[in-house]
Short mmCIF file of C-alpha atoms in Angstrom, two decimals:
data_model
loop_
_atom_site.label_atom_id
_atom_site.label_comp_id
_atom_site.label_asym_id
_atom_site.label_seq_id
_atom_site.Cartn_x
_atom_site.Cartn_y
_atom_site.Cartn_z
CA MET A 605 92.78 96.06 276.40
CA LYS A 606 91.55 97.93 273.19
CA VAL A 607 91.38 101.37 271.39
CA PHE A 608 89.30 102.86 268.92
CA VAL A 609 91.18 103.31 265.58
CA GLU A 610 90.35 103.96 261.82
CA GLY A 611 86.82 103.19 262.63
CA LYS A 612 87.10 100.10 264.62
CA TYR A 613 88.42 98.73 268.27
CA ARG A 614 91.74 97.26 268.11
CA THR A 615 93.65 95.13 270.61
CA LEU A 616 96.50 96.19 271.87
CA SER A 617 99.36 93.48 272.53
CA LYS A 618 101.99 93.72 275.37
CA LYS A 619 105.75 93.11 274.67
CA ASN A 620 108.64 93.41 276.90
CA GLY A 621 106.47 95.38 279.65
CA SER A 622 105.02 97.85 277.05
CA LEU A 623 101.99 98.05 274.48
CA SER A 624 102.19 97.72 270.70
CA LEU A 625 99.91 98.01 267.98
CA LYS A 626 100.41 97.02 264.30
CA LEU A 627 98.41 98.65 261.52
CA THR A 628 98.39 98.33 257.95
CA THR A 629 99.96 101.47 256.05
CA GLY A 630 100.05 100.44 252.42
CA ARG A 631 100.71 97.59 249.85
CA ASP A 632 103.67 96.14 248.53
CA TRP A 633 103.41 96.83 244.47
CA ARG A 634 106.06 94.17 243.59
CA THR A 635 104.07 91.11 245.59
CA GLY A 636 100.94 92.99 246.58
CA SER A 637 101.36 92.34 250.15
CA GLN A 638 100.33 94.75 253.12
CA ILE A 639 103.07 97.00 254.62
CA GLN A 640 102.62 97.16 258.57
CA ARG A 641 103.97 99.54 261.21
CA GLU A 642 104.25 98.54 264.89
CA TYR A 643 103.24 101.68 267.25
CA THR A 644 104.58 101.03 271.09
CA GLY A 645 104.05 102.88 274.07
CA LYS A 646 103.56 102.15 277.72
CA THR A 647 99.91 103.39 278.00
CA ALA A 648 97.32 103.39 275.41
CA GLU A 649 97.52 106.93 275.22
CA GLU A 650 101.11 107.05 274.27
CA ILE A 651 99.92 104.69 271.33
CA LEU A 652 97.18 107.14 269.88
CA GLU A 653 99.41 109.94 270.25
CA ASP A 654 102.25 108.00 268.13
CA ILE A 655 99.42 107.47 265.59
CA GLU A 656 98.52 110.85 265.73
CA ARG A 657 101.95 112.25 265.14
CA SER A 658 103.02 109.95 262.36
CA ARG A 659 99.67 110.91 260.42
CA CYS A 660 98.93 114.32 261.27
CA TYR A 661 102.45 116.26 260.67
CA SER A 662 103.08 119.62 259.20
CA ASP A 663 106.01 120.31 256.81
CA GLU A 664 107.32 122.34 259.65
CA GLU A 665 107.25 119.20 262.19
CA LEU A 666 108.98 117.10 259.77
CA GLY A 667 111.40 120.02 258.99
CA LEU A 668 110.35 119.16 255.08
CA LYS A 669 112.30 121.45 252.52
CA LYS A 670 109.81 124.07 251.28
CA GLU A 671 111.00 124.03 247.48
CA ALA A 672 108.94 121.76 245.33
CA ILE A 673 110.96 119.26 243.41
CA THR A 674 110.28 117.52 240.09
CA VAL A 675 110.90 113.74 239.57
CA THR A 676 113.72 114.77 237.57
CA GLN A 677 115.42 116.71 240.26
CA LEU A 678 114.51 113.87 242.64
CA MET A 679 116.28 111.02 240.23
CA GLU A 680 119.33 113.37 240.03
CA GLU A 681 119.78 113.65 243.42
CA TRP A 682 119.15 110.17 244.03
CA LEU A 683 121.73 108.95 241.42
CA GLU A 684 124.49 111.40 243.14
CA TYR A 685 123.84 109.50 246.24
CA LYS A 686 124.03 106.15 244.32
CA ASP A 687 127.28 107.34 242.67
CA THR A 688 129.40 106.63 246.17
CA SER A 689 128.42 102.90 246.30
CA VAL A 690 128.31 101.65 242.59
CA SER A 691 130.60 101.60 239.74
CA GLN A 692 130.46 104.61 237.14
CA SER A 693 129.20 101.84 234.12
CA ARG A 694 126.21 100.99 236.58
CA ILE A 695 125.29 104.47 236.97
CA ASP A 696 125.67 105.12 233.17
CA ASP A 697 123.36 102.22 232.62
CA LEU A 698 120.97 103.58 235.48
CA GLN A 699 120.85 107.29 233.81
CA ARG A 700 120.10 105.84 230.22
CA ARG A 701 117.54 103.65 231.66
CA ILE A 702 115.99 106.33 233.82
CA ARG A 703 115.53 109.05 231.14
CA SER A 704 114.15 106.33 228.53
CA ASP A 705 111.61 104.74 231.20
CA ILE A 706 110.71 107.57 233.49
CA LEU A 707 111.73 110.93 232.78
CA GLN A 708 110.60 110.58 229.40
CA PHE A 709 106.86 110.25 230.74
CA ILE A 710 106.70 111.77 234.30
CA GLY A 711 110.03 113.62 234.51
CA ASP A 712 108.40 117.49 234.84
CA GLU A 713 105.84 116.13 237.51
CA GLU A 714 106.33 117.07 240.83
CA ALA A 715 107.31 114.13 243.02
CA GLY A 716 105.21 115.26 246.13
CA GLU A 717 102.06 115.58 243.82
CA LEU A 718 102.34 111.87 242.36
CA ASP A 719 99.54 109.86 243.76
CA SER A 720 98.80 105.95 242.55
CA ASP A 721 96.57 107.01 239.88
CA ASP A 722 99.11 108.78 238.29
CA LEU A 723 101.68 105.82 238.47
CA GLU A 724 99.02 103.63 237.04
CA ASP A 725 98.66 105.92 233.92
CA TRP A 726 102.26 105.70 233.48
CA ILE A 727 102.56 101.84 233.71
CA LEU A 728 99.84 101.95 231.27
CA GLU A 729 102.08 104.13 228.90
CA LEU A 730 104.97 101.88 229.39
CA ASP A 731 102.93 98.75 228.35
CA ASP A 732 101.41 100.59 225.48
CA CYS A 733 104.84 101.27 224.13
CA ASN A 734 105.28 97.41 224.46
CA PHE A 735 107.51 97.53 227.61
CA SER A 736 107.87 93.87 229.16
CA THR A 737 106.78 93.07 232.63
CA ARG A 738 110.01 92.54 233.83
CA ARG A 739 111.12 96.53 232.18
CA ILE A 740 108.09 98.33 233.91
CA LYS A 741 108.95 96.44 237.23
CA LEU A 742 112.50 97.65 236.95
CA ALA A 743 111.62 101.13 236.04
CA LEU A 744 109.38 101.34 238.98
CA SER A 745 111.75 99.87 241.49
CA PHE A 746 114.26 102.89 240.45
CA LEU A 747 111.02 105.13 241.19
CA ASN A 748 110.48 103.84 244.46
CA ALA A 749 114.22 103.72 245.50
CA ALA A 750 114.17 107.37 244.45
CA LEU A 751 111.06 108.25 246.60
CA GLU A 752 112.38 106.44 249.54
CA TYR A 753 115.29 108.59 249.29
CA GLY A 754 113.11 111.54 249.26
CA ILE A 755 111.34 110.35 252.50
CA ARG A 756 114.37 110.01 254.36
CA ASN A 757 115.77 113.14 253.32
CA LYS A 758 112.76 114.90 254.30
CA ARG A 759 111.85 115.85 250.68
CA LEU A 760 108.67 114.00 250.37
CA VAL A 761 106.10 112.83 253.15
CA THR A 762 104.60 109.96 251.39
CA ASN A 763 105.58 107.30 248.48
CA PRO A 764 102.68 106.54 246.36
CA CYS A 765 104.46 103.27 245.35
CA ARG A 766 103.60 101.73 248.88
CA GLU A 767 99.50 101.82 247.34
CA LEU A 768 100.21 100.73 244.28
CA ARG A 769 98.50 97.66 243.03
CA LYS A 770 100.29 94.80 241.25
CA ILE A 771 101.51 95.63 237.72
CA GLU A 772 99.86 92.63 236.20
CA ASN A 773 96.19 93.85 237.81
CA VAL A 774 96.88 97.47 236.52
CA ILE A 775 97.43 96.51 233.04
CA GLN A 776 94.82 93.86 233.11
CA ASP A 777 92.15 95.89 235.05
CA GLN A 778 91.31 98.56 232.56
CA PRO A 779 87.67 98.70 231.72
CA ILE A 780 86.31 100.79 228.77
CA LEU A 781 83.44 103.09 228.58
CA ASN A 782 80.06 102.12 227.01
CA ASP A 783 77.88 103.97 224.69
CA ASP A 784 75.66 105.58 227.28
CA GLN A 785 78.76 106.62 229.48
CA ILE A 786 80.70 108.39 226.67
CA LYS A 787 77.02 110.12 225.70
CA LYS A 788 77.01 111.28 229.49
CA LEU A 789 80.32 112.21 229.34
CA LEU A 790 80.43 114.19 225.93
CA ILE A 791 77.09 115.79 226.61
CA THR A 792 77.38 116.89 230.41
CA GLU A 793 80.92 118.46 230.10
CA LYS A 794 80.72 119.72 226.92
CA GLU A 795 81.80 123.38 227.77
CA HIS A 796 84.56 121.97 229.94
CA PRO A 797 87.67 123.60 228.24
CA TYR A 798 89.47 120.28 228.24
CA MET A 799 86.65 118.55 226.29
CA PRO A 800 88.09 118.71 222.78
CA VAL A 801 91.16 116.99 223.82
CA TYR A 802 89.22 114.00 225.26
CA ALA A 803 86.96 113.77 222.48
CA LEU A 804 89.92 114.03 220.25
CA MET A 805 91.47 111.06 221.86
CA LEU A 806 88.29 108.77 222.15
CA GLY A 807 87.85 109.62 218.19
CA THR A 808 91.59 108.81 216.93
CA GLY A 809 93.16 106.73 219.76
CA MET A 810 95.97 109.12 220.20
CA ARG A 811 98.01 109.27 223.19
CA THR A 812 97.83 111.85 225.90
CA SER A 813 101.07 113.21 225.07
CA GLU A 814 100.44 112.97 221.13
CA ALA A 815 97.06 114.88 221.53
CA LEU A 816 98.78 117.98 223.39
CA GLY A 817 101.81 117.56 221.00
CA LEU A 818 99.39 117.66 217.87
CA SER A 819 100.33 120.77 215.73
CA TRP A 820 98.47 122.54 212.71
CA LYS A 821 101.28 121.23 210.43
CA GLN A 822 100.36 117.79 211.13
CA ILE A 823 96.60 118.32 209.70
CA ASP A 824 96.21 117.89 206.05
CA ASN A 825 92.66 119.73 205.29
CA CYS A 826 92.87 118.87 201.61
CA ARG A 827 93.20 115.09 202.03
CA ARG A 828 91.44 115.33 205.30
CA GLU A 829 94.32 113.33 206.73
CA ILE A 830 96.05 113.39 210.35
CA THR A 831 99.87 112.74 210.53
CA VAL A 832 100.85 111.70 214.11
CA SER A 833 104.82 112.24 214.13
CA GLN A 834 105.39 113.64 217.30
CA GLN A 835 104.30 114.10 221.08
CA LEU A 836 104.82 116.97 223.66
CA SER A 837 108.10 116.37 225.62
CA ALA A 838 108.15 115.73 229.36
CA ASP A 839 109.36 119.21 229.95
CA ARG A 840 106.49 120.79 227.88
CA LYS A 841 109.08 122.84 226.46
CA SER A 842 109.49 121.27 222.92
CA VAL A 843 107.87 118.31 221.00
CA CYS A 844 109.67 115.11 220.21
CA PRO A 845 109.16 111.80 218.14
CA THR A 846 106.37 109.53 219.07
CA LYS A 847 107.12 106.82 221.34
CA ASN A 848 108.08 104.28 219.11
CA ARG A 849 109.57 106.69 216.59
CA ARG A 850 106.99 105.72 213.98
CA ASN A 851 104.61 108.09 211.94
CA ARG A 852 101.12 107.13 211.19
CA THR A 853 98.48 108.91 208.80
CA PHE A 854 94.72 108.33 209.02
CA PRO A 855 91.59 110.23 207.91
CA ILE A 856 90.08 112.81 209.74
CA PRO A 857 86.53 111.75 210.94
CA ASP A 858 83.73 114.26 210.63
CA TRP A 859 83.35 114.74 214.57
CA THR A 860 87.03 115.10 214.98
CA LYS A 861 87.20 118.07 212.01
CA ARG A 862 84.30 119.76 214.10
CA ILE A 863 86.85 119.54 216.94
CA ILE A 864 89.67 120.74 215.52
CA ASN A 865 87.83 123.60 214.04
CA ILE A 866 86.62 124.52 217.61
CA ALA A 867 90.29 124.93 218.60
CA LEU A 868 90.84 127.22 215.40
CA ALA A 869 88.26 129.34 216.18
CA ARG A 870 89.69 129.69 220.03
CA GLN A 871 92.93 130.61 219.20
CA GLN A 872 91.90 132.81 216.41
CA LYS A 873 89.72 134.48 219.29
CA LEU A 874 92.63 134.63 221.86
CA ARG A 875 94.84 136.19 219.03
CA ALA A 876 92.27 138.80 218.70
CA MET A 877 91.91 139.61 222.58
CA ILE A 878 95.75 139.36 223.32
CA PRO A 879 97.95 141.50 221.43
CA ASN A 880 101.11 139.48 222.42
CA TYR A 881 99.65 135.97 222.02
CA VAL A 882 102.33 133.53 220.85
CA ASN A 883 101.82 129.60 220.20
CA GLU A 884 105.56 128.86 219.85
CA LEU A 885 105.10 125.35 218.87
CA ASP A 886 102.08 125.70 216.66
CA LEU A 887 99.98 123.45 218.74
CA VAL A 888 96.11 122.75 218.23
CA PHE A 889 95.58 122.78 221.97
CA SER A 890 97.24 125.21 223.81
CA ARG A 891 96.58 127.51 227.05
CA ALA A 892 95.26 131.04 227.29
CA ASP A 893 98.71 132.01 227.08
CA GLY A 894 99.90 129.83 224.18
CA LYS A 895 101.85 127.65 226.30
CA PRO A 896 101.41 123.79 226.04
CA LEU A 897 98.83 121.97 228.24
CA SER A 898 100.06 120.07 231.15
CA GLN A 899 99.36 116.29 230.97
CA ASN A 900 98.83 115.91 234.74
CA ASP A 901 96.27 118.69 234.50
CA ILE A 902 94.45 116.67 231.96
CA ARG A 903 94.61 113.41 233.65
CA GLU A 904 93.41 115.07 236.86
CA LYS A 905 90.49 116.77 235.24
CA PHE A 906 89.64 113.62 233.49
CA ARG A 907 89.17 111.99 236.62
CA ASP A 908 87.28 114.71 238.36
CA ILE A 909 85.07 114.73 235.50
CA MET A 910 84.11 110.80 235.18
CA ARG A 911 83.28 111.25 239.32
CA ASP A 912 80.90 114.08 238.64
CA THR A 913 79.20 112.06 235.81
CA SER A 914 78.66 108.96 237.77
CA CYS A 915 81.15 106.98 235.33
CA PRO A 916 83.43 104.42 236.34
CA ALA A 917 86.45 105.61 237.88
CA VAL A 918 89.02 105.12 234.84
CA THR A 919 92.05 107.15 233.46
CA CYS A 920 92.77 108.93 230.50
CA HIS A 921 94.04 105.52 229.06
CA ALA A 922 90.55 104.35 228.84
CA LEU A 923 89.70 106.44 225.85
CA ARG A 924 92.35 104.83 223.86
CA ARG A 925 91.35 101.26 225.08
CA THR A 926 87.73 102.13 224.35
CA PHE A 927 88.74 103.29 220.60
CA ALA A 928 90.36 99.72 220.02
CA SER A 929 88.03 97.76 221.61
CA PHE A 930 84.84 99.16 219.60
CA GLY A 931 87.22 99.30 216.21
CA ALA A 932 88.10 95.86 216.84
CA GLU A 933 84.22 94.90 217.46
CA MET A 934 83.53 96.34 214.12
CA GLY A 935 86.25 93.67 212.93
CA TYR A 936 89.02 96.22 211.77
CA ILE A 937 91.71 94.77 214.17
CA MET A 938 94.70 95.77 211.49
CA GLY A 939 93.14 99.03 211.09
CA VAL A 940 93.34 99.47 214.74
CA GLN A 941 96.73 98.57 215.17
CA HIS A 942 98.01 101.01 212.35
CA VAL A 943 95.75 104.12 214.17
CA LEU A 944 97.22 103.28 217.41
CA GLY A 945 100.54 103.01 216.13
CA HIS A 946 101.58 99.44 217.34
CA ALA A 947 104.35 97.80 215.81
CA ASP A 948 103.17 94.10 216.73
CA VAL A 949 99.54 93.11 216.40
CA SER A 950 99.89 91.25 219.97
CA THR A 951 100.02 94.89 221.73
CA THR A 952 96.58 95.63 220.09
CA VAL A 953 95.29 92.64 220.80
CA LYS A 954 96.09 93.41 224.91
CA TYR A 955 93.67 96.61 224.09
CA ILE A 956 90.89 94.94 223.60
CA TYR A 957 88.37 94.49 226.20
CA PRO A 958 85.45 92.20 225.80
CA VAL A 959 82.48 94.49 224.90
CA GLU A 960 78.62 93.16 225.77
CA GLY A 961 77.22 91.24 223.18
CA ASP A 962 80.16 90.15 221.26
CA ALA A 963 79.77 86.74 221.75
CA ARG A 964 75.80 86.53 220.61
CA GLN A 965 76.93 88.62 217.65
CA LEU A 966 79.73 86.18 217.03
CA VAL A 967 77.31 83.14 217.14
CA GLN A 968 74.62 84.55 215.38
CA MET A 969 77.12 85.64 212.31
CA MET A 970 78.47 81.96 212.14
CA ASP A 971 75.29 80.56 212.05
CA ALA A 972 74.09 82.98 209.27
CA HIS A 973 77.28 81.88 207.14
CA TYR A 974 77.86 78.21 208.01
CA GLY A 975 74.17 77.40 209.25
CA SER A 976 72.97 76.19 206.07
CA MET A 977 75.68 74.19 205.16
CA LEU A 978 75.77 72.65 208.40
CA ARG A 979 71.95 71.75 208.38
CA GLU A 980 72.46 70.14 204.72
CA THR A 981 75.28 68.00 206.44
CA MET A 982 73.18 66.96 209.12
CA THR A 983 70.45 65.75 206.80
CA GLU A 984 72.80 63.89 204.62
CA ILE A 985 73.99 61.86 207.89
CA THR A 986 70.25 61.39 209.14
CA ARG A 987 69.69 60.00 205.83
CA ARG A 988 72.49 57.38 206.28
#
């Protein structure tokens, strides 16, 4: 017997006098293998109803609690649950790791709104901080356990970790934007309110949190320099030191200067229009009410823009990787390391993506430099 599910006919199997059907519901981020669920019933209609109930349910049917819960709140609840089964020293170690590896990055995000793209952004940020793959996997296992706890206790419906690709693939499969795509992005969406943020990230290689945490005191107009010394905190209520706690200073490119002037003009206009306008953190980029922008909104809007402009489906991190790749193509890999703020050049090397034409340019350059010497040597050998 067959039933039509997910666009194709599937064969039901008989087991202990009843019918059953296995369907893929996700993917295990640890191994990349598929996760399957078995649906059973006495008739094909019962199986179809079971599938429909499991996928088309409302909050009321699931008994979900109505209030939104952030990742920080969910992790705290999970730790309270774990507190009854493990030692206090283990709990203290968990809290320390969770604060540094999870909450610092995505603590203020709503757990129910997380998707696999958000998790990939987070993984890339951890990799950018030179975290080992083992440490990233450990942090992901904590988050996965907390999300599963949220599902069991009817705080959440889905766990995006089930749909996540293998961590190694997430880190390695990050394309960059070519010149045509960058022009299309900047020209087509030049009126988008977040475009100055994206342009700054592309022109300086800043992380999203660093761009959103950039304050006016970090900009030296006399020397035309930017000092990156802070980033926006996860709760968006304050700023904190950069990921590796190392300041870096670099010149302001001309187009970055124009972006900063646009942000300044916008804030001056808001101050003139809104008498009570207050920018407490003195940020370059802020909302109309003076409060910091949301990293999650910045990431979501960027993905929407990329889809609308028919560019590849990449995350905000592609802007930083594009800056690194084209800087390295020009031969300034040590300068790229300084501007990106990497403690070790080996981290910078991981950011470099093969640019079309690299091999041809390299061979031509080597031929121009060593070709004459090689030809003279070959002539001498021939004479002998």
